[in-house]
mmCIF file of C-alpha atoms and ligand atoms in Angstrom:
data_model
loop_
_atom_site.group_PDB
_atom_site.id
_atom_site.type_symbol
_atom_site.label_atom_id
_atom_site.label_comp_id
_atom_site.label_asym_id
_atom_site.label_seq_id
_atom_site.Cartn_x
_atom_site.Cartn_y
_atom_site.Cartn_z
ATOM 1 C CA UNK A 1 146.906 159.418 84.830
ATOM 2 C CA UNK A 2 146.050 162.042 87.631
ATOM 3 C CA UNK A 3 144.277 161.751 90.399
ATOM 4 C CA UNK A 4 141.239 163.741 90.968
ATOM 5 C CA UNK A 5 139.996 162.827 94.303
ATOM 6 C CA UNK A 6 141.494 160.429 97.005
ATOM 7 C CA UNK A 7 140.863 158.863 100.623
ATOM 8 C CA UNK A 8 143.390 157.721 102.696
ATOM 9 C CA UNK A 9 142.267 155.246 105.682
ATOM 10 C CA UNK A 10 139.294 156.423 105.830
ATOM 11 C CA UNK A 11 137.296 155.302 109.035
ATOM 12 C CA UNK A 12 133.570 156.673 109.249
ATOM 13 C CA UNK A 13 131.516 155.822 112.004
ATOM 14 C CA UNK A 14 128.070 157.363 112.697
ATOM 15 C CA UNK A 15 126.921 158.892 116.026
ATOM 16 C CA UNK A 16 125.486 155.582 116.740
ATOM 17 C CA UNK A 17 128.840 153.890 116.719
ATOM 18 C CA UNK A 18 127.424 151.964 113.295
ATOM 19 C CA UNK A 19 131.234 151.412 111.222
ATOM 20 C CA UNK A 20 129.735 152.435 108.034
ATOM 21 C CA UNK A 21 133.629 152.593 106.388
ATOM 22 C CA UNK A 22 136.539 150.631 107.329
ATOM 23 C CA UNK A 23 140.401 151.790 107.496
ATOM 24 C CA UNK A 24 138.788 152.715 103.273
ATOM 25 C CA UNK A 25 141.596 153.873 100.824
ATOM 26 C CA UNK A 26 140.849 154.949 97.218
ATOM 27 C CA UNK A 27 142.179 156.841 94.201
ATOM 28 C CA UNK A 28 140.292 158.569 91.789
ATOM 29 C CA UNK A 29 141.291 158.890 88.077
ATOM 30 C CA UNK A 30 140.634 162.135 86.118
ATOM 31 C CA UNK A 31 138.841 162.103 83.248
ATOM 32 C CA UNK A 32 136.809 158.451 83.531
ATOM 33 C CA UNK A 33 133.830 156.902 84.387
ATOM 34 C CA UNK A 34 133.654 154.817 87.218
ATOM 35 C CA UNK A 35 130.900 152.669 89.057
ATOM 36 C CA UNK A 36 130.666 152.155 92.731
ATOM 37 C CA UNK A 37 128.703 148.647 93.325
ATOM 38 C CA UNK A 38 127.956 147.771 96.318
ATOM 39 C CA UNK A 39 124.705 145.754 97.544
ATOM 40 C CA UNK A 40 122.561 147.926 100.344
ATOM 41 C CA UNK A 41 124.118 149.061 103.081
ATOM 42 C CA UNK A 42 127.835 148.497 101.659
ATOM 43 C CA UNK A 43 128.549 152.230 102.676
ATOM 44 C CA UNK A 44 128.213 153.729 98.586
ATOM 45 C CA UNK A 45 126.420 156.737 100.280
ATOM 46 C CA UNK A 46 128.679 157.205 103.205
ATOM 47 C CA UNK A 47 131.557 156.703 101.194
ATOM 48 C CA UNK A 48 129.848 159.987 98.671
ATOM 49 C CA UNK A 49 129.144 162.291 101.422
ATOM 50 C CA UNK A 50 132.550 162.117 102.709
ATOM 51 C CA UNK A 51 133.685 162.900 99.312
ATOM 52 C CA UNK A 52 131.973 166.208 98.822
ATOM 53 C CA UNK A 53 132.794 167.138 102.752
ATOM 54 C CA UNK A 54 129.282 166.895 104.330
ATOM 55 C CA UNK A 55 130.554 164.369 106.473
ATOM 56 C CA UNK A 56 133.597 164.579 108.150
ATOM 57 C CA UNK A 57 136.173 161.320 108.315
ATOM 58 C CA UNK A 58 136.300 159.259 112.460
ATOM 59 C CA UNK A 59 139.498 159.155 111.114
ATOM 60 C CA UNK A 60 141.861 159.431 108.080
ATOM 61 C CA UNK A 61 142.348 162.246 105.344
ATOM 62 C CA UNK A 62 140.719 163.473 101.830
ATOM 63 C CA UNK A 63 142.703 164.954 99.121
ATOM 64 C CA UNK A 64 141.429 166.864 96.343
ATOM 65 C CA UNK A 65 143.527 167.461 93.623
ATOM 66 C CA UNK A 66 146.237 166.348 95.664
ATOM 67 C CA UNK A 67 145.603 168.678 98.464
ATOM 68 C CA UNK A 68 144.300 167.707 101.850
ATOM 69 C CA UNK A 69 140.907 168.556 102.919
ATOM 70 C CA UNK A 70 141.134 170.908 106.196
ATOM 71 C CA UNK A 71 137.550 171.443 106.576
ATOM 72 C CA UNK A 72 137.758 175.276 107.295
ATOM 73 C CA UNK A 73 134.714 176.539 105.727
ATOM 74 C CA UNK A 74 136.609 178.145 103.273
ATOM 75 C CA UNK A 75 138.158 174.759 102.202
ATOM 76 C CA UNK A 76 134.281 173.108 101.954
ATOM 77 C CA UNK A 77 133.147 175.715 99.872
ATOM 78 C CA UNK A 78 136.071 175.235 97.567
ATOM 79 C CA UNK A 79 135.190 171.459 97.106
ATOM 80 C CA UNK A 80 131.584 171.868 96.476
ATOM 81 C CA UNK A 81 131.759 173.890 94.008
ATOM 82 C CA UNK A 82 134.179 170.713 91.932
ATOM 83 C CA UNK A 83 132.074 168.140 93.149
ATOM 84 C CA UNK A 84 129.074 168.131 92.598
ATOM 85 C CA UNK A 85 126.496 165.741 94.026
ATOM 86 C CA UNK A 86 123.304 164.396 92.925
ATOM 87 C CA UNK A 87 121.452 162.229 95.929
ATOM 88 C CA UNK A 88 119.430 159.212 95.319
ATOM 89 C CA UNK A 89 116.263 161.167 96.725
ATOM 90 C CA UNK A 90 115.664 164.245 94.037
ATOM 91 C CA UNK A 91 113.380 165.923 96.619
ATOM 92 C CA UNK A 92 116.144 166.350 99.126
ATOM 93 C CA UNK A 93 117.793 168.992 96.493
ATOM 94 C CA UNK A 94 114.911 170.621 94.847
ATOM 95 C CA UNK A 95 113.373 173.273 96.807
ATOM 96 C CA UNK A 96 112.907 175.994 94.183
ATOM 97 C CA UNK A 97 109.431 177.365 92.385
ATOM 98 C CA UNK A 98 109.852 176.450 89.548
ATOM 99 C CA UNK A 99 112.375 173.545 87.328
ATOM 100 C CA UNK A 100 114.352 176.378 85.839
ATOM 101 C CA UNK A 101 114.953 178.471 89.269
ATOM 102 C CA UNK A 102 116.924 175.350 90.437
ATOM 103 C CA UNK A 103 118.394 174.588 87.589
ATOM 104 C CA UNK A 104 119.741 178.472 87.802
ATOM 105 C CA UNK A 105 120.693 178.256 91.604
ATOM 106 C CA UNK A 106 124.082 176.631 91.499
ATOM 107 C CA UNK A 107 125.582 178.856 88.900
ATOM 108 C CA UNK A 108 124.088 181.712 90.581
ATOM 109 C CA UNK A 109 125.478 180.652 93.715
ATOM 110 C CA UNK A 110 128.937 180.436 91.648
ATOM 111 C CA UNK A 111 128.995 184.453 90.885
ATOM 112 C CA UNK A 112 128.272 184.154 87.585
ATOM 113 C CA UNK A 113 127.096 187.010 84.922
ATOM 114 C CA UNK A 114 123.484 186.988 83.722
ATOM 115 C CA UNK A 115 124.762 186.177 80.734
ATOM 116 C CA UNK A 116 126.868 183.099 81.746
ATOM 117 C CA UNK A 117 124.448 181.417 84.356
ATOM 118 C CA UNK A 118 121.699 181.608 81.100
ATOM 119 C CA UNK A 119 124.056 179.893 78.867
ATOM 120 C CA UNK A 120 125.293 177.129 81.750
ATOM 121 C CA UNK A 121 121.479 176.661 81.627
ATOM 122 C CA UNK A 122 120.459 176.137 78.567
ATOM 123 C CA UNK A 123 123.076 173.559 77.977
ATOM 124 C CA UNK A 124 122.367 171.664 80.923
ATOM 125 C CA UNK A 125 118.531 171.897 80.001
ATOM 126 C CA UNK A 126 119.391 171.098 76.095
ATOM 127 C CA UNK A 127 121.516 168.062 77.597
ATOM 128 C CA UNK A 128 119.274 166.552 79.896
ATOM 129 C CA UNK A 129 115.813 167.026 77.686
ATOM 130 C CA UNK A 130 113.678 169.500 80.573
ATOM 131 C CA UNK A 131 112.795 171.999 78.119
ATOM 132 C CA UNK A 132 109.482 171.548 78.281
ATOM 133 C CA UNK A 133 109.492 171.364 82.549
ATOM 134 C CA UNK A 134 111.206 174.750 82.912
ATOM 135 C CA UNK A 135 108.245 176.668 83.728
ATOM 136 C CA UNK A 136 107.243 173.608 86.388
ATOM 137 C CA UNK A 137 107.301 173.227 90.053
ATOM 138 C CA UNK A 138 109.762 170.762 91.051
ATOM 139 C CA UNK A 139 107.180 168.615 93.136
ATOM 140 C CA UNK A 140 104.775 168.266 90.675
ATOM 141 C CA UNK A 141 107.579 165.823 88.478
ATOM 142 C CA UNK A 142 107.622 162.579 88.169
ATOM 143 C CA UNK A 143 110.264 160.520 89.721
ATOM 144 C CA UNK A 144 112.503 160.203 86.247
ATOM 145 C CA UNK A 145 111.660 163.801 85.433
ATOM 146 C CA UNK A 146 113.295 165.577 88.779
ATOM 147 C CA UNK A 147 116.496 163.244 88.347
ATOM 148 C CA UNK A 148 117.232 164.797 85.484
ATOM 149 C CA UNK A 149 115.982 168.402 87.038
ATOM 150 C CA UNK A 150 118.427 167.648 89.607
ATOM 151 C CA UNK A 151 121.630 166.150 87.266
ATOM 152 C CA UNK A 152 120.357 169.405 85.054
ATOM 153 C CA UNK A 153 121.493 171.838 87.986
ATOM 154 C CA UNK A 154 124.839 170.066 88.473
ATOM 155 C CA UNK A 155 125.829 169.904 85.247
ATOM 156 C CA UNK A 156 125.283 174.039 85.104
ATOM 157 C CA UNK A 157 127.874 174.141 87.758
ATOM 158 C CA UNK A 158 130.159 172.215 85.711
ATOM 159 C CA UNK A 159 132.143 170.511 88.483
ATOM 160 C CA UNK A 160 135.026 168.742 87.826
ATOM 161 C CA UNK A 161 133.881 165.387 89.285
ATOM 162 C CA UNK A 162 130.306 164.235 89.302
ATOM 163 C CA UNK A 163 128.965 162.254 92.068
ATOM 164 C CA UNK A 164 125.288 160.794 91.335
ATOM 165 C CA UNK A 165 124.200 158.049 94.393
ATOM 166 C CA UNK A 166 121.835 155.619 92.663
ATOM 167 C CA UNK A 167 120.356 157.664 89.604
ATOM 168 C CA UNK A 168 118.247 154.862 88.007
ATOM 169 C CA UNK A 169 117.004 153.600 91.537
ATOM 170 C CA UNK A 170 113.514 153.426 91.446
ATOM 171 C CA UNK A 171 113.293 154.641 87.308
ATOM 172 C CA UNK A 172 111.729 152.591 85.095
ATOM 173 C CA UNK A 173 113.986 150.927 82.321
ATOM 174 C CA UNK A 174 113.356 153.518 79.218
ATOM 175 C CA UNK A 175 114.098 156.282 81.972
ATOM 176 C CA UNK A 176 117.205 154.296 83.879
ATOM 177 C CA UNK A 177 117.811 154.377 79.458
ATOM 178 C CA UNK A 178 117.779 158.020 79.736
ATOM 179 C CA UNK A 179 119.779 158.627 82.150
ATOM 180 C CA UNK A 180 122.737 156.819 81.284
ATOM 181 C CA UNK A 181 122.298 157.920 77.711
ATOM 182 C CA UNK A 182 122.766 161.273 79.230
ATOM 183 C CA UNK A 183 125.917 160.180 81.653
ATOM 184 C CA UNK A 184 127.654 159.164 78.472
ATOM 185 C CA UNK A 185 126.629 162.485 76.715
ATOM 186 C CA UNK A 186 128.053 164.516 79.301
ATOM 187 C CA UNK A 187 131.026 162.718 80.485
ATOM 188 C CA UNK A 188 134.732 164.239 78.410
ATOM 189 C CA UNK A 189 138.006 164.254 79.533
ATOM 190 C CA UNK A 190 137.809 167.346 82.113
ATOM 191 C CA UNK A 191 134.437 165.777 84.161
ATOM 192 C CA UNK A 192 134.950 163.216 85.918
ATOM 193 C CA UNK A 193 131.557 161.116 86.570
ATOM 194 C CA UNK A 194 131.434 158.724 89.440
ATOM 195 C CA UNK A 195 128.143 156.751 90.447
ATOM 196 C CA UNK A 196 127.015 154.537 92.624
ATOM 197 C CA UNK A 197 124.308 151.474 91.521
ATOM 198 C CA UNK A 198 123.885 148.170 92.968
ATOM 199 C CA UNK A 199 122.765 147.314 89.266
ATOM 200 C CA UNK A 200 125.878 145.330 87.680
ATOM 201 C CA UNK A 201 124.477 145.295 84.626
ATOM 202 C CA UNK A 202 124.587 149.011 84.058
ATOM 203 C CA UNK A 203 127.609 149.485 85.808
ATOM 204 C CA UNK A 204 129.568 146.976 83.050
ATOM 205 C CA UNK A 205 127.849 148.770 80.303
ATOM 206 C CA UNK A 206 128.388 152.066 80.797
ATOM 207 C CA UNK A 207 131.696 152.317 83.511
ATOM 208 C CA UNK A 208 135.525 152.278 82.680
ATOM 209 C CA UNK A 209 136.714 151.385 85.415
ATOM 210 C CA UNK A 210 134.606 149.439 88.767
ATOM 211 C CA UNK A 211 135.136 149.486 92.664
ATOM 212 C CA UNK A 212 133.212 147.151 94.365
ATOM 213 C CA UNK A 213 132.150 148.106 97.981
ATOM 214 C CA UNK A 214 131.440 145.662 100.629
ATOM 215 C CA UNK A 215 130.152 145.999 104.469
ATOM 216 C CA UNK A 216 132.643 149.322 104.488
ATOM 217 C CA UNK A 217 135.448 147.698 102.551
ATOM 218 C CA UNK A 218 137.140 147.952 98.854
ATOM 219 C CA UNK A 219 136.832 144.543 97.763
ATOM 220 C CA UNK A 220 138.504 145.566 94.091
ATOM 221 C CA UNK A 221 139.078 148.476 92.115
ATOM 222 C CA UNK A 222 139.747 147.221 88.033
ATOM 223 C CA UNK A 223 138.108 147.915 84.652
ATOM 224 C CA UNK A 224 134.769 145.866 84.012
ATOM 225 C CA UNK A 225 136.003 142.942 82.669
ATOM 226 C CA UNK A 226 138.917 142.116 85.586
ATOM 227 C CA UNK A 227 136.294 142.987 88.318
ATOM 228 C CA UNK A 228 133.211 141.050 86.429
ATOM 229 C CA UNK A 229 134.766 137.995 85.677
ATOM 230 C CA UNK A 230 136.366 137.878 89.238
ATOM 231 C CA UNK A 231 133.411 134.709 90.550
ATOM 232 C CA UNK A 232 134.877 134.700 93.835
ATOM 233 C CA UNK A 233 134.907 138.070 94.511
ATOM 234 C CA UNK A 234 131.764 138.507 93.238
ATOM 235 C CA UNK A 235 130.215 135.864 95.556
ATOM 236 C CA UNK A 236 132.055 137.506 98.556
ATOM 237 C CA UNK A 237 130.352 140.673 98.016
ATOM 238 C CA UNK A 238 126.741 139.599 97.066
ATOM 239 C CA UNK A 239 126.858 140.323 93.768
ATOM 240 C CA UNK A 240 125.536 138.616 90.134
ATOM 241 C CA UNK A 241 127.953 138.621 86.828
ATOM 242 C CA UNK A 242 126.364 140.571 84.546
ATOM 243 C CA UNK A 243 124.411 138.975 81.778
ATOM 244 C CA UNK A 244 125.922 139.693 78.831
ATOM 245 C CA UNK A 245 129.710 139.008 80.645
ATOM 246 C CA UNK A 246 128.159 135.779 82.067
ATOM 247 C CA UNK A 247 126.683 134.968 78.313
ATOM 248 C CA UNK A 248 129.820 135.345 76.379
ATOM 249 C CA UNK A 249 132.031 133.808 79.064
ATOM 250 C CA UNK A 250 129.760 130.784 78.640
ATOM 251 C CA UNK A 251 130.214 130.689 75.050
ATOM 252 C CA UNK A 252 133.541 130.993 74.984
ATOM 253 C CA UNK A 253 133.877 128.218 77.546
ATOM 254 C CA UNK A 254 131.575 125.880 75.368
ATOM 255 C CA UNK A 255 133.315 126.284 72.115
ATOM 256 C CA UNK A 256 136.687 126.019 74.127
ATOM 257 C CA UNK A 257 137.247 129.086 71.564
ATOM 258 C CA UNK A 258 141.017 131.355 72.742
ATOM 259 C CA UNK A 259 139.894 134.067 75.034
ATOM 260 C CA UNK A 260 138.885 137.170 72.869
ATOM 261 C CA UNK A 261 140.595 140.324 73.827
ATOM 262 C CA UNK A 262 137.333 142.297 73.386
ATOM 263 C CA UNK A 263 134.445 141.962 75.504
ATOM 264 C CA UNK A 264 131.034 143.075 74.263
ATOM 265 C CA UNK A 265 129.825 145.405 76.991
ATOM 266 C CA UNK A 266 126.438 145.505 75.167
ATOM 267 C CA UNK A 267 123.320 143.774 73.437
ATOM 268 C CA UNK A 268 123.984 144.755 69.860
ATOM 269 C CA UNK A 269 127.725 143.981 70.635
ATOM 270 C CA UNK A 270 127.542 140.419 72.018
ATOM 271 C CA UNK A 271 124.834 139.659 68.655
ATOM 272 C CA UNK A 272 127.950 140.336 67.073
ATOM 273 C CA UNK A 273 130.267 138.252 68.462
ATOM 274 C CA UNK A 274 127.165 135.353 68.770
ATOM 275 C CA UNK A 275 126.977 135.451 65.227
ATOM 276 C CA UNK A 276 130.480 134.875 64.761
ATOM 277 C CA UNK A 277 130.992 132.072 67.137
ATOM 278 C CA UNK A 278 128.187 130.421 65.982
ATOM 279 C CA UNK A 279 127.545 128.495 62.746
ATOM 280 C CA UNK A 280 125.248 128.921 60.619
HETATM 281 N N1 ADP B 1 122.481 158.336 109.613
HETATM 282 C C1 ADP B 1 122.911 157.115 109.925
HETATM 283 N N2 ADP B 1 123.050 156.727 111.224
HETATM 284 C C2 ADP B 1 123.490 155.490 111.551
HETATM 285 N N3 ADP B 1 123.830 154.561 110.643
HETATM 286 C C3 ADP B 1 123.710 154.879 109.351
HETATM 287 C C4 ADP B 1 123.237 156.161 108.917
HETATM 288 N N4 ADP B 1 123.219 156.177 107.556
HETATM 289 C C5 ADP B 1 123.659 154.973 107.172
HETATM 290 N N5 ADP B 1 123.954 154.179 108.234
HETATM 291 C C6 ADP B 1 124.509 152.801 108.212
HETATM 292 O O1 ADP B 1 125.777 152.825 107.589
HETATM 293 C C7 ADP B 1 125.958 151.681 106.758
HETATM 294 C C8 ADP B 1 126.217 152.145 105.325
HETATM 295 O O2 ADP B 1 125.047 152.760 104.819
HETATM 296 P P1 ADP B 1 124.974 153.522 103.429
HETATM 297 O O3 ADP B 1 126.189 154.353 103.254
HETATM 298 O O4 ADP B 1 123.659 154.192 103.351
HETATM 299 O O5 ADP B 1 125.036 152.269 102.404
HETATM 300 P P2 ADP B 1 124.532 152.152 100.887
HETATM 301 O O6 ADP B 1 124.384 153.544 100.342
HETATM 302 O O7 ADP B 1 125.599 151.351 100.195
HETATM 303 O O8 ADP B 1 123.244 151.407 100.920
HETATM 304 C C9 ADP B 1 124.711 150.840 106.919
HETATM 305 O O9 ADP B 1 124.971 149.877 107.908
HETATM 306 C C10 ADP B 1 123.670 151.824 107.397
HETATM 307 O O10 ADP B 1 122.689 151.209 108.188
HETATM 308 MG MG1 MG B 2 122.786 154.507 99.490
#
């Protein structure tokens, strides 16, 4: 498996000597889906910001693609245009007239043709359903509406790794829904999505692999099931199992049934495995 992105001993400390990041070192696998949990404050969007260069590491280096970061301009601008980040507060990156001139302002910024930039719009418009907001100003949308404005203008960039901090914060559920549905849609094996949530639930669901953050600090870094069913570590870093994990492990306990080598990461998938377990 390659590595996309990676940190090594990363120290970041703010200009008010806060130690938002610890001595932090991470890989980054190509091609999956990973979760950053962390409760508030564990440093998920610190940790992001270093990772698309707006902040700069106390100490300690970044690799992209196996090449380290300089931070020459040249070298930012390089890594901004394969990572792409979507921030937890939409209004922070929409600033254009209308939905569809920020939706068109990465690609633009990119050098695309006319004819490219429409097309790397209307796919990200077709994928994340804001057809009908094109025409819109941005500040006039709901909350759930200029998330997906705002994922809709990084997917027409098309970066190779997708950062989104918290993008069902503050959504109801049939919109936090929506915008997973469209994470899975838009995730293959050349994107790379990575996204942070201090909903465990969601992460277990929809992630392939899990790194759990803690005041600065990797606490673990392991596919859902390794990292969920971990108690200890879970209690260490102020975090719940998540219900369906917790349900089934339960269950399984109860019935003193041989531990099943599938998990059901979802509702419809742990009524399956219910109805087997149980009699009828
Ligand atoms: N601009 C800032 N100046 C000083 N401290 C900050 C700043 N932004 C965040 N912090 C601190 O850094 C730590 C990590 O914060 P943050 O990365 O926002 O965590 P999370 O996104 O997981 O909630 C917290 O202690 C927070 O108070
Ligand atoms: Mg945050």
């Amino acid at each position: 498996m390659k590595t996309i992105i990676s940190m090594e001993n990363i120290t970041y400390e703010y200009p008010d000597k806060t130690l938002a990041l610890k001595n932090l070192s991470l890989r980054i696998d190509k091609g999956k889906k990973i979760a950053l949990i962390g409760n508030n404050g564990a440093g998920k969007s610190t940790l992001f910001l270093l990772l698309n260069g707006i902040l700069k590491p106390t100490n300690g280096d970044l690799f992209f693609n196996e090449t380290k970061l300089t931070y020459t301009r040249t070298d930012l601008k390089k890594l901004r245009q394969k990572v792409g980040i979507v921030f937890q507060q939409p209004d922070s990156q929409l600033f254009s007239s209308s939905v569809y001139e920020d939706i068109k302002f990465g690609p633009k910024n990119l050098g695309l043709s006319a004819e490219e930039i429409q097309l790397a719009v209307n796919e990200a418009v077709r994928l994340t359903e804001t057809g009908d907001l094109k025409e819109k100003p941005p500040h006039f949308l709901s909350l759930g509406q200029k998330k997906r404005v705002a994922i809709a203008g990084i997917i027409a960039m098309n970066p190779e790794l997708m950062i989104l901090d918290e993008p069902t914060a503050g959504l109801d559920p049939y919109y936090a829904k929506k915008i997973m549905r469209i994470l899975k849609d838009i995730h293959h094996e050349n994107r790379t999505i990575l996204l942070s949530t201090h909903n465990v639930d969601l992460a277990y669901e929809w992630a392939d692999e899990i790194i759990v953050l803690h005041n600065g600090t990797i606490m673990a870094q392991g596919t859902p099931v390794e990292v969920f069913q971990n108690k200890e570590l879970l209690k260490q870093s102020h975090l719940e199992q998540p219900m369906i994990l917790e349900i089934y492990q339960q269950l399984l306990d109860k019935h003193h049934a041989a531990i099943a080598c599938e998990y059901p990461i979802s509702k419809k998938q742990l009524i399956e495995k219910l109805s087997s377990l149980l009699p009828i």
